[in-house]
XYZ file of C-alpha atoms in Angstrom:
145
model
C 80.090 78.922 101.167
C 83.726 79.054 101.130
C 85.329 81.497 103.416
C 87.353 84.053 101.543
C 91.069 84.833 102.253
C 93.020 87.846 101.024
C 96.872 87.938 100.708
C 98.509 91.153 100.324
C 101.990 91.127 98.760
C 101.266 87.925 97.014
C 104.131 88.389 94.534
C 106.725 88.719 97.324
C 108.725 86.091 98.890
C 106.460 85.578 101.873
C 103.281 86.318 100.203
C 104.048 83.748 97.446
C 104.918 81.131 99.787
C 101.651 81.785 101.649
C 99.719 81.724 98.349
C 101.067 78.363 97.458
C 99.913 76.902 100.920
C 96.574 78.646 100.946
C 94.234 75.925 99.850
C 91.658 73.711 101.474
C 88.562 75.417 102.355
C 89.565 78.896 101.268
C 88.559 81.002 98.132
C 91.848 82.697 97.820
C 92.443 86.454 96.473
C 96.015 87.356 95.659
C 96.756 91.305 95.876
C 99.870 92.527 94.046
C 101.005 95.789 93.018
C 103.388 95.379 90.117
C 104.051 91.656 89.375
C 101.098 89.314 88.997
C 101.792 86.142 91.064
C 101.579 82.716 89.641
C 98.320 81.912 91.538
C 96.734 78.748 90.411
C 93.203 78.679 91.709
C 93.431 82.209 93.296
C 91.866 85.297 91.903
C 94.598 88.119 91.294
C 93.742 91.656 92.222
C 96.194 94.542 91.342
C 96.056 97.363 93.916
C 98.189 100.109 95.413
C 98.421 99.466 99.173
C 99.125 102.903 99.896
C 95.822 104.017 98.018
C 92.877 103.803 100.512
C 90.200 103.907 97.795
C 91.860 101.009 95.888
C 92.150 99.063 99.207
C 88.375 99.633 99.762
C 87.708 98.331 96.343
C 89.878 95.290 96.997
C 88.010 94.456 100.259
C 84.587 95.074 98.500
C 85.522 92.696 95.809
C 87.269 90.050 97.859
C 84.839 89.974 100.798
C 87.467 88.239 102.918
C 86.881 86.911 106.352
C 90.727 86.902 106.969
C 93.402 89.115 105.685
C 97.049 88.016 105.754
C 99.173 91.225 105.332
C 102.532 90.207 103.781
C 102.953 93.240 101.709
C 106.051 95.485 102.539
C 108.918 97.522 101.270
C 111.352 94.972 102.662
C 114.578 96.031 100.844
C 116.636 97.503 103.707
C 118.605 99.786 101.317
C 115.361 101.188 99.683
C 113.908 102.020 103.085
C 117.372 103.690 104.339
C 117.476 105.743 101.046
C 113.689 106.489 100.980
C 112.399 106.602 104.445
C 109.245 108.553 103.838
C 108.184 106.519 100.780
C 108.910 103.174 102.596
C 106.943 104.360 105.760
C 103.954 104.969 103.510
C 103.952 101.283 102.688
C 105.348 99.732 106.022
C 103.691 101.819 108.541
C 100.880 104.094 107.258
C 99.223 101.738 104.709
C 99.550 98.949 107.329
C 97.657 100.963 109.797
C 94.944 101.984 107.391
C 94.509 98.352 106.371
C 94.217 97.299 110.210
C 91.557 100.151 110.580
C 89.724 99.012 107.381
C 89.804 95.344 108.635
C 88.598 96.331 112.104
C 85.699 98.368 110.806
C 84.491 95.464 108.784
C 85.066 92.890 111.279
C 87.918 91.090 109.200
C 90.524 89.150 110.998
C 93.895 90.729 110.123
C 97.242 88.540 110.308
C 100.198 90.950 110.332
C 103.569 89.666 109.161
C 106.480 91.378 110.666
C 110.257 90.577 110.800
C 112.699 89.189 113.259
C 114.865 92.273 112.227
C 112.852 94.222 114.702
C 115.332 92.669 117.306
C 119.046 93.310 117.622
C 119.950 89.757 117.232
C 121.820 89.560 120.616
C 119.472 87.410 122.677
C 117.584 84.998 120.454
C 115.067 83.180 120.492
C 112.521 85.965 120.511
C 108.912 86.071 121.053
C 106.119 88.756 120.864
C 106.906 89.788 124.501
C 110.353 90.960 123.877
C 111.108 94.781 123.362
C 112.071 95.549 119.958
C 115.587 96.927 119.137
C 115.629 97.746 115.482
C 118.867 98.288 113.830
C 117.867 99.376 110.340
C 115.089 101.669 108.976
C 113.031 98.889 107.606
C 113.078 97.123 110.961
C 112.085 100.383 112.721
C 109.054 100.784 110.359
C 108.011 97.321 110.785
C 108.213 97.785 114.678
C 106.122 100.895 114.402
C 103.507 99.064 112.311
C 103.236 96.493 114.955
C 101.957 99.031 117.308
């Protein structure tokens, strides 16, 4: 039986790139909210990441062994102008997805951003303290924890 892979944010920049590379032994499920991705060979699932019930349905349908969480409200202007709404996506929904995956024994790959660092002392790795300079970066830093 093929292992199942779920990619959230499959219509975004990173999610789409991951979707194009996710071949080989995987049966791929591409989750999106508004814009159905070009996903040859993948099953597309439309869901709202902020709706826990919809996320449970997606996990029930996909039965993934691995989730790559690439969904985010990544536009810095949107995050600045709508911090509560963007935090629902970038922080709270990410935490709920992590909890759902942990409860089901699903491996979760969380994608963050180099913007959690201030740009002063590159290169960075996961041991460096974050110094976000924008609301988006701050939210991604919170989601990492």
